[in-house]
Every structure is written in structure tokens, then in C-alpha cells.
Amino acid sequence: MNLTLRIWRQKDSSAKGKMVDYKVTDISEHMSFLEMMDVLNEQLVNSGEEPVAFDHDCREGICGMCSLYINGEAHGPDRGITTCQLHMRMFKDGDTITIEPWRAAAFPVIKDLIVDRMAFERIQQAGGYISVNTSGNTQDANSLPISKHAADEAMDAATCIGCGACVASCKNSSAMLFVGAKVSQYALLPQGQVEAADRVRNMVAQMDLEGFGNCTNTGACEVECPKGISLDNIARMNREFLKANVKG
């Protein structure tokens, strides 16, 4: 395939960015999207130009590092996948592909297609954990009966990889699906009950402090989420938040 790539280029966080067009040729439909980006960068380096900076790590849909807004969709036109799992067979010869970074005030651009997602880390640090003494005094897991339904729902919430697609796809740049998933994975289990009230209050407060918007109720986050995190987690977070504030 021969393609035109319209890519956001920005030298650093303080520089003014712009869209720049590049041509790539002989792209195999069997390539992943990031392999196609590698081809472009090799082409740029060979011609003495600055390669396009973009995030990636495992390239297996696990780490959540790859985060490209492709043709107006977080992670591109496929569903249930991250950018690294997107393949070029989703495009046609002669296509123009627009590639941008996540767009959110809380995710400032570092360079080109790389954004700073430390806001998610600070939300996690505010309460996304349980305080457990692990120095040989932990209870045996089997001593705490947990229903299959609760275990499954907790595991579903825990599959969130923190990529930020929910924020990028939301008109308000809301992080409520991310925070809802992180709150839910503990709220559903007995280990998370001790700190439940403080956890949800602190994580929601940090989310607001980071400048994320409120939920739009349009469901775009769930549609674009590569792990299919359910909107039920936002509802659960809201219930947990209400309960924590009523109890004081």
C-alpha cells in the first residue's frame, strides 16, 4: 500500500505544533500500525530528518503505552485493541491517515505524539492500593470467601491498562472510566473495604485536581476502551463516593 500520513509534529511542550504530511510506500497489510511508523522513521532518519516521537513498549496490548489518535478515533478504527495491535489491513491503498496525540489539558504533549500521562499515576498514588503487611503475616487467600461474580467483576475492572483512550475519546476529557475501574477493582473485594471511603474520596479529589472533566454520559469511553471497561464502573464509583461522604 502507498499511504499519506498526516502527523502532528511538535518539538517540545512549549513549542507550537503543526500537521505535517509524509508519504510511505510498499506498506504490507500484515504490518502492525507501529511497524508502519517504524518504516516511516527509518525513511526520515535515512534522509537526515527528525524521526517522529511516539510511545510504545510491549507492543502486545498490555502496557498501555501506545496512545495514538488515528483518523479521529483513539487507537484507530478497530475495536478492542490498542494501537500496537492495529494492523494495516484496516486501511486501503491511497488512504490519508491522520495521526495525533491524545488531546486533553491533563495530558500535555511532550513531543510529537508523546503525551505526559503522569496525571493517571498521581491518581493511583492518591488511593489505588491497599495497605497490607506483607512481612509473613498475610492471611491465606482461601480464608476470605469471595463470590465468583464479585471476583469476575473485580478482574474485569483490573484489566484497565491506563492507556488514556477514555480521556482522549471524551468530549470533556473525563477520566471517570479509568478512576471508576481502579476504585471498582478494590471495592468489589473484601481486601479493599478497610480503606474504601478514603480511597474513593482521595482518588476523585486528585482526578478533579488534575483538570479532567466530568462524565458526558455518551459512552464514548467504553466504546473506545481497548479492554472494554464497562460504564458500570463509573456508576459504582459514584455510589462509593456518595456512600463515603454520607458516612463521613
Short mmCIF file of C-alpha atoms in Angstrom, two decimals, residues 5-247:
data_model
loop_
_atom_site.label_atom_id
_atom_site.label_comp_id
_atom_site.label_asym_id
_atom_site.label_seq_id
_atom_site.Cartn_x
_atom_site.Cartn_y
_atom_site.Cartn_z
CA LEU A 5 0.41 10.17 6.76
CA ARG A 6 -0.73 13.47 8.25
CA ILE A 7 1.12 13.61 11.56
CA TRP A 8 1.19 16.10 14.43
CA ARG A 9 4.75 17.39 14.91
CA GLN A 10 5.72 19.38 17.98
CA LYS A 11 9.31 19.95 19.09
CA ASP A 12 8.52 20.17 22.81
CA SER A 13 5.79 21.10 25.26
CA SER A 14 6.32 24.83 24.81
CA ALA A 15 6.60 24.83 21.01
CA LYS A 16 3.74 25.40 18.59
CA GLY A 17 2.82 22.22 16.77
CA LYS A 18 1.52 21.59 13.27
CA MET A 19 0.35 18.80 10.98
CA VAL A 20 2.98 17.54 8.52
CA ASP A 21 2.34 15.21 5.57
CA TYR A 22 4.59 12.24 4.77
CA LYS A 23 4.43 9.59 2.05
CA VAL A 24 5.13 5.93 2.72
CA THR A 25 5.19 3.25 0.05
CA ASP A 26 5.05 -0.54 -0.18
CA ILE A 27 3.39 -0.94 3.21
CA SER A 28 2.25 -4.52 3.80
CA GLU A 29 -1.28 -5.11 5.04
CA HIS A 30 0.25 -7.58 7.51
CA MET A 31 2.27 -4.88 9.29
CA SER A 32 1.13 -3.51 12.60
CA PHE A 33 0.48 0.22 12.74
CA LEU A 34 3.63 0.79 14.80
CA GLU A 35 5.70 -1.24 12.33
CA MET A 36 4.45 1.14 9.66
CA MET A 37 5.56 4.04 11.87
CA ASP A 38 8.97 2.36 12.18
CA VAL A 39 9.21 2.27 8.39
CA LEU A 40 8.42 5.99 8.25
CA ASN A 41 11.03 6.79 10.90
CA GLU A 42 13.69 4.75 9.14
CA GLN A 43 12.86 6.69 5.98
CA LEU A 44 13.15 10.01 7.86
CA VAL A 45 16.46 9.08 9.52
CA ASN A 46 17.95 7.97 6.21
CA SER A 47 17.04 11.31 4.68
CA GLY A 48 18.52 13.25 7.61
CA GLU A 49 15.20 14.31 9.13
CA GLU A 50 13.99 14.10 12.73
CA PRO A 51 12.04 10.86 13.36
CA VAL A 52 8.50 11.03 14.73
CA ALA A 53 8.45 10.50 18.50
CA PHE A 54 5.73 8.12 19.70
CA ASP A 55 5.19 5.99 22.81
CA HIS A 56 5.46 2.20 22.77
CA ASP A 57 6.79 -0.61 24.93
CA CYS A 58 5.45 -4.17 24.93
CA ARG A 59 3.65 -3.99 21.56
CA GLU A 60 1.34 -6.71 22.84
CA GLY A 61 -1.63 -4.66 24.07
CA ILE A 62 -0.63 -5.00 27.72
CA CYS A 63 1.34 -1.96 28.88
CA GLY A 64 -0.92 0.87 27.67
CA MET A 65 1.99 2.95 26.41
CA CYS A 66 0.96 3.29 22.76
CA SER A 67 -1.57 6.08 22.50
CA LEU A 68 -2.34 7.46 19.07
CA TYR A 69 -5.48 9.22 17.89
CA ILE A 70 -5.90 7.80 14.40
CA ASN A 71 -8.42 9.25 11.95
CA GLY A 72 -10.40 10.74 14.83
CA GLU A 73 -10.53 7.54 16.92
CA ALA A 74 -8.50 6.52 19.95
CA HIS A 75 -6.29 3.58 18.90
CA GLY A 76 -7.75 3.71 15.38
CA PRO A 77 -10.69 2.15 13.53
CA ASP A 78 -10.60 -1.35 15.05
CA ARG A 79 -12.27 -2.28 18.35
CA GLY A 80 -10.96 -3.95 21.50
CA ILE A 81 -7.32 -3.30 20.55
CA THR A 82 -4.51 -0.90 21.36
CA THR A 83 -2.57 0.99 18.68
CA CYS A 84 0.16 -1.66 18.64
CA GLN A 85 -2.46 -4.33 17.84
CA LEU A 86 -3.92 -2.33 14.95
CA HIS A 87 -2.94 -3.76 11.57
CA MET A 88 -2.61 -2.02 8.23
CA ARG A 89 -5.26 -4.26 6.68
CA MET A 90 -7.74 -1.86 8.28
CA PHE A 91 -6.69 0.75 5.69
CA LYS A 92 -6.74 0.93 1.90
CA ASP A 93 -4.14 1.80 -0.71
CA GLY A 94 -4.09 5.55 -1.27
CA ASP A 95 -5.61 6.42 2.13
CA THR A 96 -4.65 9.53 4.04
CA ILE A 97 -4.22 8.67 7.73
CA THR A 98 -4.34 11.45 10.31
CA ILE A 99 -2.27 10.69 13.43
CA GLU A 100 -2.45 12.85 16.53
CA PRO A 101 -1.57 12.58 20.23
CA TRP A 102 -4.21 12.32 22.95
CA ARG A 103 -5.96 15.68 23.25
CA ALA A 104 -6.54 16.67 26.88
CA ALA A 105 -5.33 19.51 29.08
CA ALA A 106 -4.35 16.92 31.71
CA PHE A 107 -2.21 15.09 29.10
CA PRO A 108 0.20 17.79 27.84
CA VAL A 109 2.24 16.98 24.74
CA ILE A 110 5.90 16.23 25.48
CA LYS A 111 7.00 15.82 21.87
CA ASP A 112 5.18 14.94 18.64
CA LEU A 113 2.82 12.08 19.55
CA ILE A 114 4.03 11.55 23.12
CA VAL A 115 1.93 12.93 25.97
CA ASP A 116 2.59 13.15 29.70
CA ARG A 117 0.18 10.77 31.46
CA MET A 118 1.61 11.24 34.96
CA ALA A 119 -1.82 12.54 35.99
CA PHE A 120 -3.00 8.91 36.00
CA GLU A 121 -0.05 7.92 38.19
CA ARG A 122 -0.87 10.65 40.71
CA ILE A 123 -4.49 9.47 40.85
CA GLN A 124 -3.26 5.94 41.54
CA GLN A 125 -0.89 7.18 44.24
CA ALA A 126 -3.79 9.01 45.90
CA GLY A 127 -5.59 5.76 46.72
CA GLY A 128 -5.20 2.98 44.16
CA TYR A 129 -3.76 0.47 46.57
CA ILE A 130 -4.45 -1.47 49.77
CA SER A 131 -2.26 -1.18 52.88
CA VAL A 132 -1.24 -4.74 53.71
CA ASN A 133 1.54 -6.05 55.90
CA THR A 134 3.34 -8.49 53.59
CA SER A 135 6.11 -9.46 56.01
CA GLY A 136 4.88 -13.00 56.53
CA ASN A 137 1.69 -12.06 58.34
CA THR A 138 -0.77 -12.08 55.46
CA GLN A 139 -3.86 -14.26 55.63
CA ASP A 140 -4.23 -17.24 53.35
CA ALA A 141 -6.28 -16.22 50.33
CA ASN A 142 -8.73 -19.08 50.81
CA SER A 143 -9.69 -17.77 54.26
CA LEU A 144 -11.60 -14.88 52.63
CA PRO A 145 -14.52 -16.31 50.63
CA ILE A 146 -15.32 -14.22 47.54
CA SER A 147 -18.20 -14.92 45.20
CA LYS A 148 -17.44 -15.87 41.61
CA HIS A 149 -19.48 -12.90 40.39
CA ALA A 150 -17.56 -10.39 42.51
CA ALA A 151 -14.21 -11.92 41.58
CA ASP A 152 -15.04 -11.78 37.88
CA GLU A 153 -16.20 -8.15 38.07
CA ALA A 154 -13.09 -7.15 40.02
CA MET A 155 -10.87 -8.86 37.46
CA ASP A 156 -12.73 -7.14 34.60
CA ALA A 157 -12.11 -3.76 36.25
CA ALA A 158 -8.46 -4.63 36.89
CA THR A 159 -7.83 -5.21 33.17
CA CYS A 160 -7.65 -1.42 32.70
CA ILE A 161 -4.16 -0.65 31.39
CA GLY A 162 -4.32 3.11 31.93
CA CYS A 163 -3.72 3.98 28.28
CA GLY A 164 -5.94 7.07 28.41
CA ALA A 165 -8.17 6.24 25.43
CA CYS A 166 -11.20 7.02 27.60
CA VAL A 167 -9.92 10.54 28.20
CA ALA A 168 -8.98 11.07 24.55
CA SER A 169 -12.38 9.95 23.27
CA CYS A 170 -14.42 12.02 25.75
CA LYS A 171 -15.64 15.50 24.78
CA ASN A 172 -14.95 16.60 28.36
CA SER A 173 -11.64 14.73 28.66
CA SER A 174 -13.13 12.83 31.58
CA ALA A 175 -11.07 10.22 33.44
CA MET A 176 -14.06 8.73 35.23
CA LEU A 177 -13.85 5.36 33.44
CA PHE A 178 -10.21 4.99 34.47
CA VAL A 179 -10.85 6.07 38.08
CA GLY A 180 -14.06 4.02 38.21
CA ALA A 181 -12.15 0.90 37.17
CA LYS A 182 -9.41 1.47 39.74
CA VAL A 183 -11.93 2.09 42.53
CA SER A 184 -14.06 -0.91 41.49
CA GLN A 185 -11.28 -3.48 41.49
CA TYR A 186 -10.89 -2.88 45.25
CA ALA A 187 -14.49 -2.02 46.16
CA LEU A 188 -15.64 -5.43 44.97
CA LEU A 189 -13.22 -7.36 47.19
CA PRO A 190 -13.04 -7.66 51.00
CA GLN A 191 -9.37 -6.60 50.99
CA GLY A 192 -10.40 -3.20 49.67
CA GLN A 193 -13.13 -2.46 52.20
CA VAL A 194 -10.96 -1.13 55.05
CA GLU A 195 -9.77 1.91 53.08
CA ALA A 196 -12.75 2.15 50.73
CA ALA A 197 -14.06 5.55 51.87
CA ASP A 198 -10.66 7.27 51.91
CA ARG A 199 -9.72 5.67 48.61
CA VAL A 200 -12.65 6.94 46.58
CA ARG A 201 -12.59 10.40 48.14
CA ASN A 202 -8.86 10.82 47.56
CA MET A 203 -8.85 9.46 44.01
CA VAL A 204 -11.82 11.58 42.91
CA ALA A 205 -10.26 14.66 44.52
CA GLN A 206 -6.99 14.04 42.69
CA MET A 207 -8.85 13.46 39.41
CA ASP A 208 -10.53 16.86 39.79
CA LEU A 209 -7.24 18.48 40.78
CA GLU A 210 -5.58 17.18 37.60
CA GLY A 211 -8.15 19.03 35.50
CA PHE A 212 -10.11 16.14 33.99
CA GLY A 213 -13.70 16.95 33.03
CA ASN A 214 -16.90 15.33 34.23
CA CYS A 215 -18.65 12.39 32.56
CA THR A 216 -20.64 13.26 29.41
CA ASN A 217 -22.82 10.11 29.67
CA THR A 218 -22.31 9.48 25.95
CA GLY A 219 -20.44 6.20 26.47
CA ALA A 220 -17.63 7.01 24.01
CA CYS A 221 -15.06 5.91 26.61
CA GLU A 222 -16.44 2.38 26.82
CA VAL A 223 -16.62 2.07 23.03
CA GLU A 224 -13.00 3.17 22.52
CA CYS A 225 -11.54 1.34 25.53
CA PRO A 226 -9.22 -1.44 24.27
CA LYS A 227 -10.12 -3.61 27.27
CA GLY A 228 -13.87 -2.99 27.14
CA ILE A 229 -14.08 -1.49 30.62
CA SER A 230 -17.78 -1.11 31.42
CA LEU A 231 -19.60 2.10 32.30
CA ASP A 232 -20.90 0.14 35.30
CA ASN A 233 -17.60 1.03 36.96
CA ILE A 234 -18.42 4.74 36.80
CA ALA A 235 -21.78 4.06 38.44
CA ARG A 236 -20.05 2.00 41.14
CA MET A 237 -17.53 4.78 41.77
CA ASN A 238 -20.36 7.30 42.13
CA ARG A 239 -22.11 5.01 44.64
CA GLU A 240 -18.90 4.51 46.59
CA PHE A 241 -18.26 8.26 46.60
CA LEU A 242 -21.79 9.01 47.81
CA LYS A 243 -21.59 6.34 50.50
CA ALA A 244 -18.20 7.64 51.70
CA ASN A 245 -19.49 11.19 52.02
CA VAL A 246 -22.76 10.21 53.71
CA LYS A 247 -20.90 8.13 56.30
#
